[in-house]
PDB file of C-alpha atoms in Angstrom:
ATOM      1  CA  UNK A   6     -71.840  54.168-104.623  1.00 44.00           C
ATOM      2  CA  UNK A   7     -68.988  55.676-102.339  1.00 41.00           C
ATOM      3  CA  UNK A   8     -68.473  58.633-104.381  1.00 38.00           C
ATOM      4  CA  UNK A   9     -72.001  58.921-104.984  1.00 42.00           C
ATOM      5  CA  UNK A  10     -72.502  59.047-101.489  1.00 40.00           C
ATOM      6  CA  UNK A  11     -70.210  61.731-100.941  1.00 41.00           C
ATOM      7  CA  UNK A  12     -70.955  64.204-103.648  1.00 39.00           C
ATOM      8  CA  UNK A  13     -74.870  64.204-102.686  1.00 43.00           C
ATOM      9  CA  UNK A  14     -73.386  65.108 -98.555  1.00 44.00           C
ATOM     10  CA  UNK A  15     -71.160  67.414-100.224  1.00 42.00           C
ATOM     11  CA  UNK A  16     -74.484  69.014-101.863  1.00 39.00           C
ATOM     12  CA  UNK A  17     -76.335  68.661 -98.854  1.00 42.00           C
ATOM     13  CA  UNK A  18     -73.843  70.098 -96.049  1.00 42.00           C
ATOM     14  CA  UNK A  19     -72.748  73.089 -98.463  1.00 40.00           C
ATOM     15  CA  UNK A  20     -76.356  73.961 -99.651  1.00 39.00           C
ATOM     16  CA  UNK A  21     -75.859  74.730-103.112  1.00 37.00           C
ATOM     17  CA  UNK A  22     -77.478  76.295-105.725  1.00 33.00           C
ATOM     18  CA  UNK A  23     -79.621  73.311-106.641  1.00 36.00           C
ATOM     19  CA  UNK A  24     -81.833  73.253-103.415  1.00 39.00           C
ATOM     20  CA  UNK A  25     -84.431  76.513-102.803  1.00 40.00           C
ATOM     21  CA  UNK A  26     -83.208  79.769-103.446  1.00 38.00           C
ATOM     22  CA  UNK A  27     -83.173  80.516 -99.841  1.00 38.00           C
ATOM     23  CA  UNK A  28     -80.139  81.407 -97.463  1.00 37.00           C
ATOM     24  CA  UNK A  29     -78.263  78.298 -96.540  1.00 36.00           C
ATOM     25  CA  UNK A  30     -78.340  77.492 -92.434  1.00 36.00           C
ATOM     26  CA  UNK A  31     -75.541  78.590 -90.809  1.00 38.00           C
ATOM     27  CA  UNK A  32     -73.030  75.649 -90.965  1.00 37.00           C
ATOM     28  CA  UNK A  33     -71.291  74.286 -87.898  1.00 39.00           C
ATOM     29  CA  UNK A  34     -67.851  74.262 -88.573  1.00 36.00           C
ATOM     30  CA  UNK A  35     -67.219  70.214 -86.796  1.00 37.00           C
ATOM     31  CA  UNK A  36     -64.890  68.274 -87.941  1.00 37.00           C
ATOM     32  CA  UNK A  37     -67.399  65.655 -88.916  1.00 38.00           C
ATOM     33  CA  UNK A  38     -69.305  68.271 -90.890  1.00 43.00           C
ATOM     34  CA  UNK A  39     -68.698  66.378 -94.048  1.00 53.00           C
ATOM     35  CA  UNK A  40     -69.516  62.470 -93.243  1.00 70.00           C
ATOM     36  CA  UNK A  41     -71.963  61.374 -96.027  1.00 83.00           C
ATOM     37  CA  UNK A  42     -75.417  60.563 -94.302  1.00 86.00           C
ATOM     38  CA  UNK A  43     -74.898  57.031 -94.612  1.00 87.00           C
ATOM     39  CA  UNK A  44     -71.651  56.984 -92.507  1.00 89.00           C
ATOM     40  CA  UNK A  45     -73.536  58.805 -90.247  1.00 85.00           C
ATOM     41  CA  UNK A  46     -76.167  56.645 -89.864  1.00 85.00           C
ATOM     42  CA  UNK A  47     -74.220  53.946 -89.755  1.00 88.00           C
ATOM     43  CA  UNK A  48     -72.000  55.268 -86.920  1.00 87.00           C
ATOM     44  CA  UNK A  49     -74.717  55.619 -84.838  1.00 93.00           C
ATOM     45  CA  UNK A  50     -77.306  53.148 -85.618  1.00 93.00           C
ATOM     46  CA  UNK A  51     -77.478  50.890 -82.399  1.00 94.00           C
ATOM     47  CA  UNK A  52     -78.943  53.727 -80.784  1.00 97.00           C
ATOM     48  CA  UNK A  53     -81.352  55.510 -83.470  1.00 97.00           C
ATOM     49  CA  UNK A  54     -82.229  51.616 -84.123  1.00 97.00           C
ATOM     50  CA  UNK A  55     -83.223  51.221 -80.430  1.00 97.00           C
ATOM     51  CA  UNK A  56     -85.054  54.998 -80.099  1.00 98.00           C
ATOM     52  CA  UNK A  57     -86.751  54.742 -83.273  1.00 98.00           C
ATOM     53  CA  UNK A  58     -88.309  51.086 -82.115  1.00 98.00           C
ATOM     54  CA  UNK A  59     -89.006  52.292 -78.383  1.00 97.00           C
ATOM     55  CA  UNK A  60     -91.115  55.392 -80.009  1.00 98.00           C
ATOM     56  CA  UNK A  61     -92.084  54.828 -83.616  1.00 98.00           C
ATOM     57  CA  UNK A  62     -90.360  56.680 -85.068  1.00 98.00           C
ATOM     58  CA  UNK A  63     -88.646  56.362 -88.697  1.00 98.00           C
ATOM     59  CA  UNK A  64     -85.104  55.654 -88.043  1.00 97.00           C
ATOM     60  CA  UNK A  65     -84.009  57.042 -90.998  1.00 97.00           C
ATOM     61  CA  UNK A  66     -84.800  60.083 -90.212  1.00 98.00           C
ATOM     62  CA  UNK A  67     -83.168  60.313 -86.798  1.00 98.00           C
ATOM     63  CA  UNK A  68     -80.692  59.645 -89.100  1.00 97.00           C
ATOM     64  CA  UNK A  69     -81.292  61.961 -91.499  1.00 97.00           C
ATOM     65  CA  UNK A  70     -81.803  65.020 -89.186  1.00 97.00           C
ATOM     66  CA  UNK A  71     -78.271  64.090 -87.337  1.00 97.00           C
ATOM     67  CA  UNK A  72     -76.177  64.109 -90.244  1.00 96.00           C
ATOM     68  CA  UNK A  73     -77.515  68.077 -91.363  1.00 96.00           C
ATOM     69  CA  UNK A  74     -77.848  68.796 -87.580  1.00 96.00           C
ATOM     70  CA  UNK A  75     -74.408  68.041 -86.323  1.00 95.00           C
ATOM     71  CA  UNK A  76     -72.841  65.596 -89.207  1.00 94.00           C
ATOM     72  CA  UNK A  77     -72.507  63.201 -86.649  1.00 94.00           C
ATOM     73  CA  UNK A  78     -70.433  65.083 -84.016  1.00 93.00           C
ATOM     74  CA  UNK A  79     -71.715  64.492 -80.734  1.00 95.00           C
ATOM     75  CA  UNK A  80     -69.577  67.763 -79.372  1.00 93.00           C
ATOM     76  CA  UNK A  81     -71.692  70.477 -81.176  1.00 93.00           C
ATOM     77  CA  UNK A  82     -73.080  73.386 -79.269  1.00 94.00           C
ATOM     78  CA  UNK A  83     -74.997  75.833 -81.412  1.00 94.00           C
ATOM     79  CA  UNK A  84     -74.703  79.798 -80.917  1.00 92.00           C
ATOM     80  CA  UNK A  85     -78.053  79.267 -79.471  1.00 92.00           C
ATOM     81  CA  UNK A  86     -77.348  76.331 -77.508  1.00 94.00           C
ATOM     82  CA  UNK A  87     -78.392  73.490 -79.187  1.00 97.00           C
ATOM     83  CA  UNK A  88     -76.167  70.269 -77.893  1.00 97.00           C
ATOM     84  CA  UNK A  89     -75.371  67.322 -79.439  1.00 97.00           C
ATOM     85  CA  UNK A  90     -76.088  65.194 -82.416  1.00 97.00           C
ATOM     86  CA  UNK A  91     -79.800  66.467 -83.213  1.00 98.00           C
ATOM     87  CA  UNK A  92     -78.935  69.754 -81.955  1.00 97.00           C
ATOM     88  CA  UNK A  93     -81.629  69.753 -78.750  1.00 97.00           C
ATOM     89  CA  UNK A  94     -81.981  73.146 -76.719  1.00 97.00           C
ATOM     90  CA  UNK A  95     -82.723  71.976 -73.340  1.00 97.00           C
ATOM     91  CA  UNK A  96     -85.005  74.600 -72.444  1.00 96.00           C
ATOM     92  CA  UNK A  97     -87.673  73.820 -75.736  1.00 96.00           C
ATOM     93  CA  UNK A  98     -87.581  70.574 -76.857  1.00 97.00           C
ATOM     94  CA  UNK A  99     -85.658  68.857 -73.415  1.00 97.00           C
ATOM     95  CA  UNK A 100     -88.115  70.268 -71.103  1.00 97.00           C
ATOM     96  CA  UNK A 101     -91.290  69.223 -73.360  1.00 97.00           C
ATOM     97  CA  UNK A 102     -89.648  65.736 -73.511  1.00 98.00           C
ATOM     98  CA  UNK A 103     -89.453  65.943 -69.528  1.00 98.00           C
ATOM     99  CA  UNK A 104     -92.529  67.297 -68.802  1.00 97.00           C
ATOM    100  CA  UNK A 105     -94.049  64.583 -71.328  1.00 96.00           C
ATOM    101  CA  UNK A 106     -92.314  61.592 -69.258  1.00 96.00           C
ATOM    102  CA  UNK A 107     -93.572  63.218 -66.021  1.00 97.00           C
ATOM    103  CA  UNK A 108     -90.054  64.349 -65.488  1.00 96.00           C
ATOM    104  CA  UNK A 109     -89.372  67.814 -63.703  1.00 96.00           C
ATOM    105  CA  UNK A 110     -87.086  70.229 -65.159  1.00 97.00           C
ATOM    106  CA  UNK A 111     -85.014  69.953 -68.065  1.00 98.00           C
ATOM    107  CA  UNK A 112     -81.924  67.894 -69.845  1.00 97.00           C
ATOM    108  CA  UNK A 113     -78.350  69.191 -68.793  1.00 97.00           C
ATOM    109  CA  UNK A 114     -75.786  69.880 -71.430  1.00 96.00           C
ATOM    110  CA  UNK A 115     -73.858  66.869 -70.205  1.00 96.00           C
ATOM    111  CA  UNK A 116     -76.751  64.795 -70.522  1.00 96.00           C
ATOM    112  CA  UNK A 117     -77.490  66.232 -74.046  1.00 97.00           C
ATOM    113  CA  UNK A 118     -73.955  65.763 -75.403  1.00 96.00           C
ATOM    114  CA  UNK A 119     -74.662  61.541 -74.317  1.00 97.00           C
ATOM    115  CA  UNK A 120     -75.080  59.927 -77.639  1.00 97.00           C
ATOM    116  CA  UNK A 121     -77.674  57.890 -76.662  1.00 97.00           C
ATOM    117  CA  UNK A 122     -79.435  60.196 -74.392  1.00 98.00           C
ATOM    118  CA  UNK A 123     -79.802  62.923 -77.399  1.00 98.00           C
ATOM    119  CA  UNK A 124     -80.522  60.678 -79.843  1.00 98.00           C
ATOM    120  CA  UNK A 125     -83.193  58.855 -77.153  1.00 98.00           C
ATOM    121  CA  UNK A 126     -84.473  62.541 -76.425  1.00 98.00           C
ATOM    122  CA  UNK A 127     -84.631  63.506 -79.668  1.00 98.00           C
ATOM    123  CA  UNK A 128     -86.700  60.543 -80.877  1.00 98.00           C
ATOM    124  CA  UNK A 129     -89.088  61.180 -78.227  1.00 98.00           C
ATOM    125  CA  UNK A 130     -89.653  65.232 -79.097  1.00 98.00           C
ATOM    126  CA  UNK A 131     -90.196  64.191 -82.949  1.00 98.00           C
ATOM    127  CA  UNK A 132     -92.991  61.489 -81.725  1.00 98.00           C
ATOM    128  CA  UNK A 133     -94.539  63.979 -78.897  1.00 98.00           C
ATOM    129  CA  UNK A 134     -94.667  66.750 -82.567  1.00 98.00           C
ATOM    130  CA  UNK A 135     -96.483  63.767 -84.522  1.00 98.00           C
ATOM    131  CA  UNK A 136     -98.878  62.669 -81.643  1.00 97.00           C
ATOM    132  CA  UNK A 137     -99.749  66.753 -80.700  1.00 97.00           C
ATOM    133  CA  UNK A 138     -99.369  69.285 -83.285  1.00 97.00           C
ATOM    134  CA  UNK A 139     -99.229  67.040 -86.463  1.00 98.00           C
ATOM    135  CA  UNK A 140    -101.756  64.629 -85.340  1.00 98.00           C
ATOM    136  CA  UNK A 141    -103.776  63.886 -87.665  1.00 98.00           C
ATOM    137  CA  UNK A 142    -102.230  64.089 -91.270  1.00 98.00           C
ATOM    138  CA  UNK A 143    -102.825  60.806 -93.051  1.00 98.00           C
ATOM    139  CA  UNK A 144    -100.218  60.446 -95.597  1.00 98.00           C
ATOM    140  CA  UNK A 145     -96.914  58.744 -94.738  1.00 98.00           C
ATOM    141  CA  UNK A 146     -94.537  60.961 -96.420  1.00 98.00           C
ATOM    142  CA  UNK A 147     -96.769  64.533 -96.028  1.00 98.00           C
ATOM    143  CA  UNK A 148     -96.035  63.783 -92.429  1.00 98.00           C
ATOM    144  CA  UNK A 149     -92.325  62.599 -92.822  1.00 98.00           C
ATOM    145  CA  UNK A 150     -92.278  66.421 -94.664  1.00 98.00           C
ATOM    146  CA  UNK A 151     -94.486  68.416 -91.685  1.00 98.00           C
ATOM    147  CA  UNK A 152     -92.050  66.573 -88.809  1.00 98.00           C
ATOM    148  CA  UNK A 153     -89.112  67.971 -90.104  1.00 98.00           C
ATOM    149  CA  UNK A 154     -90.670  71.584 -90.774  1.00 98.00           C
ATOM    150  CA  UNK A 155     -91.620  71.523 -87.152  1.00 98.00           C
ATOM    151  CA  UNK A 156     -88.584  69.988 -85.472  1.00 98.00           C
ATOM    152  CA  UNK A 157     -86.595  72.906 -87.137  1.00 94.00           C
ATOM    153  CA  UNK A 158     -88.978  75.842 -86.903  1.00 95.00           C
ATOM    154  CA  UNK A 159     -92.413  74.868 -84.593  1.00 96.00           C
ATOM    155  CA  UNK A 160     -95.270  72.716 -85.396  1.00 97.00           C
ATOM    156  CA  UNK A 161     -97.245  76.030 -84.829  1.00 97.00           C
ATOM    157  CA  UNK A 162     -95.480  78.216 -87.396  1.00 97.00           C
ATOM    158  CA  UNK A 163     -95.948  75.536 -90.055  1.00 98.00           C
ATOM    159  CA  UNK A 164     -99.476  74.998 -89.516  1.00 98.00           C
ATOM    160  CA  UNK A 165    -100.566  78.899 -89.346  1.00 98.00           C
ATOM    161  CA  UNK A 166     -99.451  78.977 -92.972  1.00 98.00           C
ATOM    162  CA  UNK A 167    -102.553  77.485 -93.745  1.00 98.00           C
ATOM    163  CA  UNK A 168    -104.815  78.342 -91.045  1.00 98.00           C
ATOM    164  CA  UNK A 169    -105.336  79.726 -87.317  1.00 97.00           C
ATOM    165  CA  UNK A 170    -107.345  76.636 -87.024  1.00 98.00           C
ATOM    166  CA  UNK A 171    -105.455  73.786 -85.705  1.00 98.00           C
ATOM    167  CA  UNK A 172    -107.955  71.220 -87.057  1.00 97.00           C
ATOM    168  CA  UNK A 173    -108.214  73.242 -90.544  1.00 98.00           C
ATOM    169  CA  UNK A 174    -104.759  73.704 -91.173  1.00 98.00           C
ATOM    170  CA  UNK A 175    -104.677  69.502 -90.889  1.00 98.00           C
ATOM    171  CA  UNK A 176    -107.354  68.967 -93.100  1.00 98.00           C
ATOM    172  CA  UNK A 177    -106.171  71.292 -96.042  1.00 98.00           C
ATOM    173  CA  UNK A 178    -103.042  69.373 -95.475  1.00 98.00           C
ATOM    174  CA  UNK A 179    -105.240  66.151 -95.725  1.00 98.00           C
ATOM    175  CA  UNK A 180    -106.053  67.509 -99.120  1.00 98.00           C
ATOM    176  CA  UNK A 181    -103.020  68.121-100.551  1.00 98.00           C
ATOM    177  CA  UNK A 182    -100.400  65.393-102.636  1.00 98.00           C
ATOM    178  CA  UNK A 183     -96.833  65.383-100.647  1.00 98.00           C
ATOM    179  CA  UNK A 184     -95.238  67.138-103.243  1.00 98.00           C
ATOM    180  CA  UNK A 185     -97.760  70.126-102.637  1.00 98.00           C
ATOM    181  CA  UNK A 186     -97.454  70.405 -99.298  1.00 98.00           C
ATOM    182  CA  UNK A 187     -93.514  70.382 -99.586  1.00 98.00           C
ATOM    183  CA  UNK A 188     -94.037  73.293-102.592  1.00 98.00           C
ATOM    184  CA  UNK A 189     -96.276  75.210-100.229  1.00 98.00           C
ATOM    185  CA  UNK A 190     -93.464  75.427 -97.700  1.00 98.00           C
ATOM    186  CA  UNK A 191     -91.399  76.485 -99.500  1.00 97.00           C
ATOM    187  CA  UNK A 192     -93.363  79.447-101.028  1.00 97.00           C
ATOM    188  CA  UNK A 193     -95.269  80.254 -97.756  1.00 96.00           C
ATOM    189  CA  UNK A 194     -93.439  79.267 -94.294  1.00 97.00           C
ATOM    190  CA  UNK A 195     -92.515  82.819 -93.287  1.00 95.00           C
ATOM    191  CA  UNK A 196     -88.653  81.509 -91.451  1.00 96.00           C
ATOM    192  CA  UNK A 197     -86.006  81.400 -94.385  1.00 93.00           C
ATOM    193  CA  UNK A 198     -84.118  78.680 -93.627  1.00 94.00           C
ATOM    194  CA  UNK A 199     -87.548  76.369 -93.101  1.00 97.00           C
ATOM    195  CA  UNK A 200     -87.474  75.587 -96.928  1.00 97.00           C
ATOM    196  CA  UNK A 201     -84.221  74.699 -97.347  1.00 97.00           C
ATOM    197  CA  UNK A 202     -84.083  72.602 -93.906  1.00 97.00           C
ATOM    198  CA  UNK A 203     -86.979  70.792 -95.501  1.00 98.00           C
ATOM    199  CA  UNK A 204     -84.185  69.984 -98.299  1.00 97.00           C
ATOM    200  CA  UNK A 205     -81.536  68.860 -96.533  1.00 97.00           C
ATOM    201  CA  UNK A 206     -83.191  66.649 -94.358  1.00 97.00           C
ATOM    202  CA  UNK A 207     -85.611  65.284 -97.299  1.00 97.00           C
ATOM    203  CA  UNK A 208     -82.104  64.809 -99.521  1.00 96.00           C
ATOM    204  CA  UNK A 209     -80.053  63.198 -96.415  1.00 96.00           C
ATOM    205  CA  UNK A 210     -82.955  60.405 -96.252  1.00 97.00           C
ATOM    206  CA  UNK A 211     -83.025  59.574 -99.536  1.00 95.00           C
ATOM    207  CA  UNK A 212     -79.569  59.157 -99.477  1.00 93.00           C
ATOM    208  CA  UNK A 213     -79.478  56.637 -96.563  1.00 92.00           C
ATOM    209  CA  UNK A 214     -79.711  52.780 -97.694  1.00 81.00           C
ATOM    210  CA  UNK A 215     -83.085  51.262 -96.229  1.00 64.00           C
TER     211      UNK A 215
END
């Protein structure tokens, strides 16, 4: 199981040829980059246990967007200045989390580099996407699929691939199988690197004991 574990992170954190045909993310060169998903999860689970159960939210994938977002290194800021473990740019997805909780302003970089406060931040921006933008899909794992397109790349981006119309785009979504709507992003979601996000994230949680 060990060494299963870490040849599917090695897959996962290197993007190899077996994922889409897409250019890999830019890697962030941490020295945690390589921790398998479930050490990752592990490592951090008293607080993705206690923000996935405060806002509904799947705690695997917390888990699962940590270990491709920083491989569990709590130090990471991005060239664009994404901080911490799920990678959170204060001015986008902080200051819709504040402004959400009635709060003014936006997360510091201290603040984002907490463990707990990313991870509780974090949680709270991938509910706020499934409650907003992605309200409204039905199935379980189509939404699992549309989350993690949006918390990468914009809930707005992935639902113009199918329409203008906020309320069509959901129900041709509505009409699709899972495993459609993860083919049609990655033949149609115009940002490269949304397709093979998808894939990472998607093979981190399977990876990740229940």
């Amino acid at each position: 199981m060990r060494l299963r574990l870490l040849v599917l992170s090695a897959l996962l954190l290197s993007g190899c040829a077996s994922g889409p045909s897409h250019p890999p993310l830019q890697e962030k060169q941490t020295p945690l980059t390589k921790a398998s998903p479930g050490k990752v999860s592990d490592a951090w689970s008293i607080f993705t246990e206690n923000a996935a159960s405060q806002y509904g939210v799947d705690e695997k994938l917390i888990s699962a967007i940590i270990s491709v977002e920083s491989g569990g290194n709590p130090g990471v800021v991005s060239r664009s200045n994404a901080v911490g473990l799920m990678q959170i740019k204060a001015s986008t997805a902080g200051r819709e989390v504040y402004r959400t909780q009635g709060r003014r302003g936006q997360p510091s970089t201290a603040e984002l580099r907490d463990p707990a406060k990313n991870i509780d931040i974090g949680a709270a921006y991938l509910r706020i996407l499934q409650d907003s933008a992605l309200a409204g899909i039905r199935n379980p794992q189509t939404l699992r699929y549309a989350t993690i397109v949006s918390y990468a790349n914009g809930a707005s981006a992935l639902l113009r691939t199918f329409s203008s119309s906020r309320d069509r785009a959901i129900a041709m979504i509505n009409a699709m199988t899972p495993e459609d709507f993860y083919q049609h992003v990655q033949q149609k979601h115009p940002a490269a690197q949304a397709p093979r996000y998808l894939w990472k994230v998607t093979t981190a949680y399977r990876t990740i004991d229940s």
